[in-house]
mmCIF file of C-alpha atoms and ligand atoms in Angstrom:
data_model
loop_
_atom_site.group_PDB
_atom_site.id
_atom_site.type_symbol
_atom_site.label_atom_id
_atom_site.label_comp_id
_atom_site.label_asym_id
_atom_site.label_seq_id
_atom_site.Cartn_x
_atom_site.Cartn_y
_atom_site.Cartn_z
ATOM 1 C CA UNK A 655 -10.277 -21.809 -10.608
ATOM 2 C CA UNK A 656 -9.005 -18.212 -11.040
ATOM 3 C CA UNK A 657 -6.306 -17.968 -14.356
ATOM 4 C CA UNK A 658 -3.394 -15.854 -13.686
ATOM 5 C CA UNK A 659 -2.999 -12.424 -14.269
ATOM 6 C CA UNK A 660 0.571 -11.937 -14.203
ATOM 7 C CA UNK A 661 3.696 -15.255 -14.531
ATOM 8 C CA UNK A 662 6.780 -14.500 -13.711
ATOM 9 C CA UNK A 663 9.698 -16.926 -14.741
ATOM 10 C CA UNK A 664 12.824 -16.990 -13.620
ATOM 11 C CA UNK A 665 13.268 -13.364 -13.503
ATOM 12 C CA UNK A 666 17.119 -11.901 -12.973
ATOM 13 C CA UNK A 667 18.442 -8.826 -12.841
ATOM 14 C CA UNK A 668 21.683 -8.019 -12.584
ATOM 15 C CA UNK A 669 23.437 -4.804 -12.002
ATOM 16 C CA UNK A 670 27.035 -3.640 -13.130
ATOM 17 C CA UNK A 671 28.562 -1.241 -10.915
ATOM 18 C CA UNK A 672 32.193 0.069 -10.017
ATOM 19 C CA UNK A 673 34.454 2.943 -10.029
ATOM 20 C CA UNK A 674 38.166 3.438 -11.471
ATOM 21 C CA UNK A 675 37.937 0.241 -14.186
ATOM 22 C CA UNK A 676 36.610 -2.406 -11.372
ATOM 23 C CA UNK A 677 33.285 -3.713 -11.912
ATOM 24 C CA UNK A 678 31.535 -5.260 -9.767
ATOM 25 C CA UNK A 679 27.780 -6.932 -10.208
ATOM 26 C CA UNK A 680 24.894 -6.092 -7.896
ATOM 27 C CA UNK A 681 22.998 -9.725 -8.191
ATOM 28 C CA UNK A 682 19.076 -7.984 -7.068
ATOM 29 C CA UNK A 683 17.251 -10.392 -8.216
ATOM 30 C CA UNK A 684 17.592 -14.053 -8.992
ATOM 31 C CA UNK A 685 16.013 -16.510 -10.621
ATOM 32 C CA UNK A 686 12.231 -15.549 -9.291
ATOM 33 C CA UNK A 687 9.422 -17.146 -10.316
ATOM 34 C CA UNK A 688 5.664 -16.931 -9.260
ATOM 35 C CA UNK A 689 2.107 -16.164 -10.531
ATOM 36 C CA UNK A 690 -0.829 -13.826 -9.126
ATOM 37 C CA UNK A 691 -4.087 -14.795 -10.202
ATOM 38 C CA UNK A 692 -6.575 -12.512 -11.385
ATOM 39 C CA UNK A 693 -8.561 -10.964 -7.967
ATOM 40 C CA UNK A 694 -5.771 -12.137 -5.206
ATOM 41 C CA UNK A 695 -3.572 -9.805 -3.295
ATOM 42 C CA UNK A 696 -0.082 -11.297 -3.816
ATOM 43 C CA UNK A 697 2.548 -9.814 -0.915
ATOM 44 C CA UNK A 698 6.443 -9.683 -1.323
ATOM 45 C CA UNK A 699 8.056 -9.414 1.943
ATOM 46 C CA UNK A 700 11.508 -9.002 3.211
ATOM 47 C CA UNK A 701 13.903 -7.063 4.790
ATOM 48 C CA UNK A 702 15.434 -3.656 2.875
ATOM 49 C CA UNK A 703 17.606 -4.742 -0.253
ATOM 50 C CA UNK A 704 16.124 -8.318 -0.242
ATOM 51 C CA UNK A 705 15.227 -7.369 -4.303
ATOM 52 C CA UNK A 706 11.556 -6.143 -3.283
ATOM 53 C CA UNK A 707 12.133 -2.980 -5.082
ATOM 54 C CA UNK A 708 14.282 -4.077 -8.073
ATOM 55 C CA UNK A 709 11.428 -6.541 -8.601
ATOM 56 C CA UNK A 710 8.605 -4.303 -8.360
ATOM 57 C CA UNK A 711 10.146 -2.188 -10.932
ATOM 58 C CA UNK A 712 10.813 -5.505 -13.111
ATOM 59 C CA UNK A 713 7.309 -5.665 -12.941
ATOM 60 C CA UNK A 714 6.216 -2.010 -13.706
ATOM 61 C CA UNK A 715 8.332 -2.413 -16.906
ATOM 62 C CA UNK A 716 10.748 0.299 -15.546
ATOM 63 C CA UNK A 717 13.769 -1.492 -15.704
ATOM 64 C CA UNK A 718 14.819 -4.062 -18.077
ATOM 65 C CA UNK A 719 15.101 -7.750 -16.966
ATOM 66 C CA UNK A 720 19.075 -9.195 -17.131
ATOM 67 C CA UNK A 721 17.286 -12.613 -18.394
ATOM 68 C CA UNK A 722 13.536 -13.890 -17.553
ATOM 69 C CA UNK A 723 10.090 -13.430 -18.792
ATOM 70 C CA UNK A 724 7.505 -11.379 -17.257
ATOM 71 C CA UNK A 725 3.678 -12.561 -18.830
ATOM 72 C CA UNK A 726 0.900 -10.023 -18.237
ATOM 73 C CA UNK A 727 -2.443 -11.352 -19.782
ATOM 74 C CA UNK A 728 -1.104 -12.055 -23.431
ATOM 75 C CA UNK A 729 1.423 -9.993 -23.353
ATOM 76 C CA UNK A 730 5.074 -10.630 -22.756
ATOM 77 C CA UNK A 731 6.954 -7.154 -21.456
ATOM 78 C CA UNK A 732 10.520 -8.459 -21.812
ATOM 79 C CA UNK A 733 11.375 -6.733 -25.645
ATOM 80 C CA UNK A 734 7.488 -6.226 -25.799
ATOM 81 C CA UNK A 735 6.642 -4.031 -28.514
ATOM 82 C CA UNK A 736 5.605 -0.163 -28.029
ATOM 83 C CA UNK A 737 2.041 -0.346 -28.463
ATOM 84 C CA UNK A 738 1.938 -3.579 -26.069
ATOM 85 C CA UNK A 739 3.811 -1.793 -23.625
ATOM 86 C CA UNK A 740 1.445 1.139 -23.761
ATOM 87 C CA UNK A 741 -0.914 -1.116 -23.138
ATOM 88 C CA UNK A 742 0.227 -2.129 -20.406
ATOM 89 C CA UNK A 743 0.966 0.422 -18.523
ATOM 90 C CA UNK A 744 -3.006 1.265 -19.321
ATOM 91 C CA UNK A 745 -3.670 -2.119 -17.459
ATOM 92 C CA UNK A 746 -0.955 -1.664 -14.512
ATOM 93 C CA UNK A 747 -1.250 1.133 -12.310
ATOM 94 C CA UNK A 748 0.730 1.458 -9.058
ATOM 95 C CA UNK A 749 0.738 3.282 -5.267
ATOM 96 C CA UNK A 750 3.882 4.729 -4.036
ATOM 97 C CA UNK A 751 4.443 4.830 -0.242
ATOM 98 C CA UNK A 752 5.148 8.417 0.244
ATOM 99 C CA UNK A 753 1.561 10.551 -0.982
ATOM 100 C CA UNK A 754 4.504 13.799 -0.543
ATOM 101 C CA UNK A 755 6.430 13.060 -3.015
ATOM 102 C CA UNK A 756 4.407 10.781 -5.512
ATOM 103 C CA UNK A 757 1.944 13.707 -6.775
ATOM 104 C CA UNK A 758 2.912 16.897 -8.688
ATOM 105 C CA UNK A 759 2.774 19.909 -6.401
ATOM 106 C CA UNK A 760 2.442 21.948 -9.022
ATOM 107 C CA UNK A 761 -0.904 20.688 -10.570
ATOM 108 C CA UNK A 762 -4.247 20.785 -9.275
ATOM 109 C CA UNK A 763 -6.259 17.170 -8.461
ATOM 110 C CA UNK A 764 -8.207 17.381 -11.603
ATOM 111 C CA UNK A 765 -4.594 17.510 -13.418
ATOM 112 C CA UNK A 766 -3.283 15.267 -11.723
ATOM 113 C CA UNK A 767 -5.836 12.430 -11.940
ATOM 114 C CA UNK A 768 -6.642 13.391 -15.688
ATOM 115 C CA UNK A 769 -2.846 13.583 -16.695
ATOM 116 C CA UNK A 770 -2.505 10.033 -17.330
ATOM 117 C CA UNK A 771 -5.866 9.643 -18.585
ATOM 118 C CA UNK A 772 -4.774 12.431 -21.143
ATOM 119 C CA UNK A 773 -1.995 9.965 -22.462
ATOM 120 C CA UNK A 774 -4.057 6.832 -23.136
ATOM 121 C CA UNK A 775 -6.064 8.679 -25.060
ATOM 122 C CA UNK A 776 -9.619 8.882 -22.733
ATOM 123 C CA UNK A 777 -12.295 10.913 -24.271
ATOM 124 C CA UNK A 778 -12.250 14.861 -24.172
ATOM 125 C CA UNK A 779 -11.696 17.339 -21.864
ATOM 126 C CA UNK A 780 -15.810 16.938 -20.513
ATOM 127 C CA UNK A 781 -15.245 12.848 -20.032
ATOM 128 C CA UNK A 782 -12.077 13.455 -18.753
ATOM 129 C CA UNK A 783 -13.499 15.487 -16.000
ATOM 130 C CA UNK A 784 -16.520 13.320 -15.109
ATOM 131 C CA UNK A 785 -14.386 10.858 -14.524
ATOM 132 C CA UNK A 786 -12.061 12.690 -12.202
ATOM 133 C CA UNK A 787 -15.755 13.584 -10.346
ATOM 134 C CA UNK A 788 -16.497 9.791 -10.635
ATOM 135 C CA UNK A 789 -12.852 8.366 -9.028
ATOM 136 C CA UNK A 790 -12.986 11.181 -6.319
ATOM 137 C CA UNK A 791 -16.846 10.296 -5.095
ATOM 138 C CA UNK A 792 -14.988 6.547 -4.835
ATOM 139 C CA UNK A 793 -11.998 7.208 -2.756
ATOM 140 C CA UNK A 794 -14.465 9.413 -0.709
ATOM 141 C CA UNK A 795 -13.543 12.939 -1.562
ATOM 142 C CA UNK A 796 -15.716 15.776 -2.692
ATOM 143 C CA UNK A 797 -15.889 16.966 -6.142
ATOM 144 C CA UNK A 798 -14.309 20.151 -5.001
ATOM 145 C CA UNK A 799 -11.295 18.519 -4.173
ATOM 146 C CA UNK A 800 -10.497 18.822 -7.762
ATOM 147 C CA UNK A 801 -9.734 22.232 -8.069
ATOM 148 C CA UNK A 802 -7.126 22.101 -4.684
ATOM 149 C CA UNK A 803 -3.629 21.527 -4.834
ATOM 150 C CA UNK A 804 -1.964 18.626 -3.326
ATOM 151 C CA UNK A 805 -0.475 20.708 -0.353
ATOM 152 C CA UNK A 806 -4.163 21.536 0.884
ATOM 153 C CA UNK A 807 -4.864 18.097 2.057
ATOM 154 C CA UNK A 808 -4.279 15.654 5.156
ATOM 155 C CA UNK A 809 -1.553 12.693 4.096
ATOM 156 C CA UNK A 810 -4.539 10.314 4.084
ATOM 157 C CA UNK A 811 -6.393 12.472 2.124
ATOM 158 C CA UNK A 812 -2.960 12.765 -0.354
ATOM 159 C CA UNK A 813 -3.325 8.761 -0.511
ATOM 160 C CA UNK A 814 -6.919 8.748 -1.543
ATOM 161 C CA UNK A 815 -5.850 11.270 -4.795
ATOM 162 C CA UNK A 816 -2.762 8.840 -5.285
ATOM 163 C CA UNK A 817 -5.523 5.761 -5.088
ATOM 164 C CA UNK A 818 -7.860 8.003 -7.684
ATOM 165 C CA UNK A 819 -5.238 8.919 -9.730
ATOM 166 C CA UNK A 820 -4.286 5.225 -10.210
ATOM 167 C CA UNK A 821 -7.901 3.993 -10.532
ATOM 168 C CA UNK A 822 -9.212 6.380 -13.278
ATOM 169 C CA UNK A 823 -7.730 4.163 -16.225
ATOM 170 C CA UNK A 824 -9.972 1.291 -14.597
ATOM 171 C CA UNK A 825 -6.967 -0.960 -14.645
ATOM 172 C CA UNK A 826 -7.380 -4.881 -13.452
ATOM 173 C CA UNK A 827 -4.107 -4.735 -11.781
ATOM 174 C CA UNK A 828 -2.637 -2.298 -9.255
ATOM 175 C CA UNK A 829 1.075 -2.630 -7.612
ATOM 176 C CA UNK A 830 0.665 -1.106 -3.898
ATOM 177 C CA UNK A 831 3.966 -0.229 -2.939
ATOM 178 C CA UNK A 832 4.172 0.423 1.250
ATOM 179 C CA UNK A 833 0.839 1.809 0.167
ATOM 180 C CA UNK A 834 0.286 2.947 4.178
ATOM 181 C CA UNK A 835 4.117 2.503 5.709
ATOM 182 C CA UNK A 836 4.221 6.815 5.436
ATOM 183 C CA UNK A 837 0.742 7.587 7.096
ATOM 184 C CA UNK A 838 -0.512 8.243 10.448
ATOM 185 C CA UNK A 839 -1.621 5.156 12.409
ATOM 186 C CA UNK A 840 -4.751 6.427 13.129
ATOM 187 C CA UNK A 841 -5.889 6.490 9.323
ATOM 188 C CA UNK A 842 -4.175 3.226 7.572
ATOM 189 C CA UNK A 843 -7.045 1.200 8.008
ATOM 190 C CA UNK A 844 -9.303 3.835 6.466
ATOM 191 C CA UNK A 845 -6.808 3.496 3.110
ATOM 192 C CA UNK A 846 -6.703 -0.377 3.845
ATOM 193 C CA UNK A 847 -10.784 -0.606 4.093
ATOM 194 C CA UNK A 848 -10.974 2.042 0.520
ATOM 195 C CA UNK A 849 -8.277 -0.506 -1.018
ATOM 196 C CA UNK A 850 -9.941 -3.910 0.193
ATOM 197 C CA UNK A 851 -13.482 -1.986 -1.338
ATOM 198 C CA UNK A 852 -12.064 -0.986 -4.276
ATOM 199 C CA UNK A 853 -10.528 -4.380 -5.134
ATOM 200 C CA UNK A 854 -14.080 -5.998 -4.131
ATOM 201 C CA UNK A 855 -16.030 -3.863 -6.628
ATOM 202 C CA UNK A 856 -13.646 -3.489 -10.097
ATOM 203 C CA UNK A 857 -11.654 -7.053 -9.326
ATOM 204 C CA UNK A 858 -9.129 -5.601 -8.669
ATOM 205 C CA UNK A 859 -5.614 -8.015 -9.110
ATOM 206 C CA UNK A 860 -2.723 -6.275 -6.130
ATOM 207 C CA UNK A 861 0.695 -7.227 -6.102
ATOM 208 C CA UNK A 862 1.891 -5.570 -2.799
ATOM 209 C CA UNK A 863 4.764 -4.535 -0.980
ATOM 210 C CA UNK A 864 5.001 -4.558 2.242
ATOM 211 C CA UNK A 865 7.336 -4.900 5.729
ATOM 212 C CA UNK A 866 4.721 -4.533 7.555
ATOM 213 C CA UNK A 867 3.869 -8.500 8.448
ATOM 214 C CA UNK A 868 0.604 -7.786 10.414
ATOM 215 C CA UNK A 869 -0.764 -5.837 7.471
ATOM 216 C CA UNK A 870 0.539 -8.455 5.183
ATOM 217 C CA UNK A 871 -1.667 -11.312 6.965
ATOM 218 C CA UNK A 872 -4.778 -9.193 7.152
ATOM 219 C CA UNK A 873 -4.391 -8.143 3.773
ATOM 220 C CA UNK A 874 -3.199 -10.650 1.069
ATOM 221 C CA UNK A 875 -4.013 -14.270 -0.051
ATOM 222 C CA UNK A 876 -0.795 -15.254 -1.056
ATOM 223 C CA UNK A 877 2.846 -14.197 -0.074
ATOM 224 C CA UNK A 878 6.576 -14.623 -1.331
ATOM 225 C CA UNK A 879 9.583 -14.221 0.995
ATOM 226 C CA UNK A 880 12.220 -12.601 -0.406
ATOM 227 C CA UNK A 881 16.159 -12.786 0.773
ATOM 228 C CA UNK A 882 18.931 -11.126 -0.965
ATOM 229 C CA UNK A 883 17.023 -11.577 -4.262
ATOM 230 C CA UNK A 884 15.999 -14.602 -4.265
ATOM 231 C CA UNK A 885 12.144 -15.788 -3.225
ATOM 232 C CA UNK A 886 13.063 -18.127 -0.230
ATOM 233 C CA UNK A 887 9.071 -19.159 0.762
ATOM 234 C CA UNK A 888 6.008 -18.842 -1.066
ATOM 235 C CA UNK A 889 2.227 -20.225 -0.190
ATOM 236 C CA UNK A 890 -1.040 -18.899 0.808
ATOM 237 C CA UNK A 891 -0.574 -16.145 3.424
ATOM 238 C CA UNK A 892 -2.357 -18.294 6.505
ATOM 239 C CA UNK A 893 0.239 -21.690 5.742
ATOM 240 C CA UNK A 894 3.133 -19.312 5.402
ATOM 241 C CA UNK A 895 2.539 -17.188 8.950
ATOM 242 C CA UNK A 896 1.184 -20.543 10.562
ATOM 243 C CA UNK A 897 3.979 -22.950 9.614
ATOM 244 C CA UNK A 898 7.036 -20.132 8.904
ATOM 245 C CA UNK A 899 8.587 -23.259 7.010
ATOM 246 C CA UNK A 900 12.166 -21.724 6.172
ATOM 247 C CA UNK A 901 14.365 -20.612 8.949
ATOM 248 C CA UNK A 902 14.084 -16.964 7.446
ATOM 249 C CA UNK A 903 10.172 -16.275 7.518
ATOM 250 C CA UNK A 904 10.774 -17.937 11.273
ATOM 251 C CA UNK A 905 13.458 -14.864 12.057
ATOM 252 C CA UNK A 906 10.870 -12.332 9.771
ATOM 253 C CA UNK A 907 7.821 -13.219 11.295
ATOM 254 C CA UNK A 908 9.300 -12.732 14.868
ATOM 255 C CA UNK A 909 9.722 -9.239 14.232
ATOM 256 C CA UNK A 910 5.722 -9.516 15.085
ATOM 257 C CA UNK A 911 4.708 -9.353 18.794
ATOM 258 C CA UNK A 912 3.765 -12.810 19.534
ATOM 259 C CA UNK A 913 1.006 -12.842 22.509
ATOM 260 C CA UNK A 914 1.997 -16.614 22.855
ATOM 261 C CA UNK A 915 4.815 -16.514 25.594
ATOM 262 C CA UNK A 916 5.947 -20.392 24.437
ATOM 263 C CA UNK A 917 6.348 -19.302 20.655
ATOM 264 C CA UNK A 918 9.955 -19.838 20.303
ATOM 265 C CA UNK A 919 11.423 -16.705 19.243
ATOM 266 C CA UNK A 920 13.993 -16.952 15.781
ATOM 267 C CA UNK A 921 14.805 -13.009 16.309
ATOM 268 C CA UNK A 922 17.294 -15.342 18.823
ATOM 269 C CA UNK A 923 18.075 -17.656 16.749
ATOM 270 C CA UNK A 924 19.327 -15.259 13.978
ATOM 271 C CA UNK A 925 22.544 -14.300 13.802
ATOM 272 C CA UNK A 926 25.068 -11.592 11.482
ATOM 273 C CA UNK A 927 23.723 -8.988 9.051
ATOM 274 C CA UNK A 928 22.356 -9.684 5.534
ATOM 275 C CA UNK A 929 25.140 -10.491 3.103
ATOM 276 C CA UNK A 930 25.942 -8.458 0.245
ATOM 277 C CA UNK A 931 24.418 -8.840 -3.049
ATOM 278 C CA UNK A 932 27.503 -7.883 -4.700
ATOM 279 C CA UNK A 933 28.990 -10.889 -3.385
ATOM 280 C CA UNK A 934 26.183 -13.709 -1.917
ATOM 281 C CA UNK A 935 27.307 -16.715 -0.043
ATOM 282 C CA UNK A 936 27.404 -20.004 -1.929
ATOM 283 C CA UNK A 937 25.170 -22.228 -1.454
ATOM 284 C CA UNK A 938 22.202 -21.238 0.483
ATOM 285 C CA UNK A 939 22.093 -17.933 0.758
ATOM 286 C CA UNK A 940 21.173 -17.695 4.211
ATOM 287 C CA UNK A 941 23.498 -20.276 5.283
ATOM 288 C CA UNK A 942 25.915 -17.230 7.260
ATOM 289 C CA UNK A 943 22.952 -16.351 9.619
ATOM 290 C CA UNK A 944 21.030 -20.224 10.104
ATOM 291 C CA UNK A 945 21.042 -21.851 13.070
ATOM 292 C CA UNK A 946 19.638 -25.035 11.163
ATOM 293 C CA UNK A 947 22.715 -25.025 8.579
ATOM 294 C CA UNK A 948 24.068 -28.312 7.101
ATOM 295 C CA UNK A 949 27.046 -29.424 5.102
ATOM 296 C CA UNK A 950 25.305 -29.481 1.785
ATOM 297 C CA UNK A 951 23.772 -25.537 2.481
ATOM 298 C CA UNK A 952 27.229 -23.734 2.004
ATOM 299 C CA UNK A 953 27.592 -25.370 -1.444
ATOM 300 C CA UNK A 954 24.317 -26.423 -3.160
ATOM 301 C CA UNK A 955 21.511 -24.050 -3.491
ATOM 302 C CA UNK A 956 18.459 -25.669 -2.166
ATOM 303 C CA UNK A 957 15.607 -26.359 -5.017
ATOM 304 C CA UNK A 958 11.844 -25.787 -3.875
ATOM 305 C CA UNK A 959 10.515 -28.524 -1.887
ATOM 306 C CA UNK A 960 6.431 -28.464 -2.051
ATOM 307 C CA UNK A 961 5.167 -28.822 0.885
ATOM 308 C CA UNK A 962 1.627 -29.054 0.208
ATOM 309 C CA UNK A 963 -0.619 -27.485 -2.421
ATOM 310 C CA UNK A 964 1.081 -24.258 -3.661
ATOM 311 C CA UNK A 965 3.291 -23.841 -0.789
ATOM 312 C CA UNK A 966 6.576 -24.465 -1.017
ATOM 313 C CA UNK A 967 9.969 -23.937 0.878
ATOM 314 C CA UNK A 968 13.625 -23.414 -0.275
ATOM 315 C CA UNK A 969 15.713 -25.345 2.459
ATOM 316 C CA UNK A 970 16.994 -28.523 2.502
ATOM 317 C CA UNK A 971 15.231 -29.182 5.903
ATOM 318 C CA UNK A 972 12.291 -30.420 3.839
ATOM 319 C CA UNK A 973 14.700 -32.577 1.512
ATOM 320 C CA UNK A 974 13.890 -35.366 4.160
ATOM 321 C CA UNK A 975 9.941 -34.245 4.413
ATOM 322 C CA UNK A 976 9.725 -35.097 0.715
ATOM 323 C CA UNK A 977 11.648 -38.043 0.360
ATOM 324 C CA UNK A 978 9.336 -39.423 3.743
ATOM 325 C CA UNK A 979 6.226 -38.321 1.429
ATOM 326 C CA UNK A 980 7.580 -40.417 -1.396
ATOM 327 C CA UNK A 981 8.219 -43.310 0.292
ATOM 328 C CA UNK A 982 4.932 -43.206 2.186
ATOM 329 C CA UNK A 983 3.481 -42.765 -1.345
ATOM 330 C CA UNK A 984 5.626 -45.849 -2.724
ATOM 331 C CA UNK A 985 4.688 -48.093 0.197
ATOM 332 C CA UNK A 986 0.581 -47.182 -0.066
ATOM 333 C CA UNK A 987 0.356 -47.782 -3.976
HETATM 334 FE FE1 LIG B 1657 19.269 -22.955 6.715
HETATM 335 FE FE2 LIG B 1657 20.247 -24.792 5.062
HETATM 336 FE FE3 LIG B 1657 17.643 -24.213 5.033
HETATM 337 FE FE4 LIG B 1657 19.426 -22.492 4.086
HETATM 338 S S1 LIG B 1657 18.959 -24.515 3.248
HETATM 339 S S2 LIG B 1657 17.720 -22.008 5.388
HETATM 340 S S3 LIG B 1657 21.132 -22.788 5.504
HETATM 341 S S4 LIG B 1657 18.806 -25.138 6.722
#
């Protein structure tokens, strides 16, 4: 059994806002907890401002959690030390969506790539260099491509250097955020096939981010619904697309073409915008926009029912699942 990598316990982060003496608290993320295990591609998914991106940078150690712990191999980032942190950020690389805007116009790919490399520390100048040769022969460009600028290449080509530039620390753990969402149809599964290789040969660990469902369920072996910032559904990709267990992966997951014409559609069954994370509903948090609401959703938060294994469900539909398992349970012993 694979150990995990990264544990995150209930994680919150809170923001204070407000203009002219009235504050008011952006609630982005709540109470999250999950674990990736080393080798596993672990997807968050959700619509914009469901906390995907406040968590992500949780995670990167870019913003400071409001209270939570965040365990990467030994160490613990929240108040980690500076050296631990620095070695983190040695172990944890990441992939921005946008190949445009994530690398430095104004340095050449050999810069670029050997910039962070530079920081930690990595040999001299003549290592340094090899091993900007070595990361560009594995994302599949030339060794000339080192002397080019960043505006000289193809946006695929851009995401290779981004993929290179994260790779050449040899971290275990890579954050892909909407690592293809900003390229050209025609080449995502080119960067999909170089990541999926890359994470075969160094064991690679991938947290990534994603709205893109289809790529989501090719891609990952576990997921983690998110809904205004808290993680509603979480469970090996295949259980969570098969069985879409809360009423809010249903309404996600029908945002994918279904070929079935009986699949019942939830984009129907939803209803009202996402609330506001400055001020959630009670209860439930999706309780506004559920066609499957009860009494006891508008006041009690629903706990995690397990459902089977590692895949669990935040709705009080499965209250009555569980306490059926139980009793089955009671009457076989
Ligand atoms: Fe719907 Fe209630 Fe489940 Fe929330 S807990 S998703 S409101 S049924």
């Amino acid at each position: 059994m694979s150990s995990p990598i990264l544990k995150v316990s209930n994680l919150t982060k809170h923001f204070a806002t407000g203009m002219f003496g009235k504050q008011t608290v952006v609630h982005a993320v709540e109470d999250v907890s999950f674990q990736i295990n080393r080798g596993e591609t672990f997807a968050l998914v959700g619509e914009s401002g469901c906390g995907k991106t406040t968590l992500t940078k949780l995670i990167l150690a870019l913003e400071t959690p409001t209270s939570g712990s965040i365990v990467f191999d030994d160490i613990e980032l929240v108040g980690a030390s500076r050296a631990d942190l620095a070695r983190y950020r040695r172990a944890a690389q990441a992939v921005f969506q946008d190949p445009y805007s994530s690398l430095n116009p104004r340095l050449r790919v050999k810069g670029i790539i050997s910039e962070p490399l530079q920081a930690q520390g990595y040999g001299d100048r003549a290592a340094r260099m090899d091993r900007v040769r070595e990361v560009l022969k594995i994302v599949g460009l030339p060794a000339s491509a080192a002397d080019l600028y960043p505006h000289e290449f193809s946006g695929g080509q851009r995401q290779r250097i981004a993929i290179a530039r994260a790779l050449a620390p040899q971290p275990p753990f890579m954050v892909l955020d909407e690592p293809i969402s900003a390229l050209d149809v025609s080449i995502r599964a080119q960067i999909l096939n170089l990541l999926t290789d890359i994470q075969k040969e160094f064991g690679l660990t991938y947290l990534i981010v994603a709205h893109d469902l289809a790529l989501v369920e090719q891609f990952s072996t576990n997921v983690g619904v998110m809904y205004l910032g808290n993680l509603v559904e979480l469970g090996p990709v295949e259980k969570v697309f098969s069985e879409r267990s809360h009423p809010y992966t249903q309404a996600l997951l029908a945002s994918v073409p279904n070929p079935d014409p009986d699949m019942r559609n939830p984009a129907d069954m939803i209803r009202g915008e996402v609330g506001s994370p400055v001020n959630p509903p009670s209860g439930c948090k999706f309780h506004p926009r559920c066609p499957f609401k009860m009494d006891i959703c508008t006041t009690e938060f629903p706990p995690r029912y397990q459902l089977d294994g590692k895949h669990w469900s935040a709705c009080y539909l499965h209250k009555d699942d569980r306490a059926t398992a139980a009793a089955l349970e009671k009457e076989t012993a």
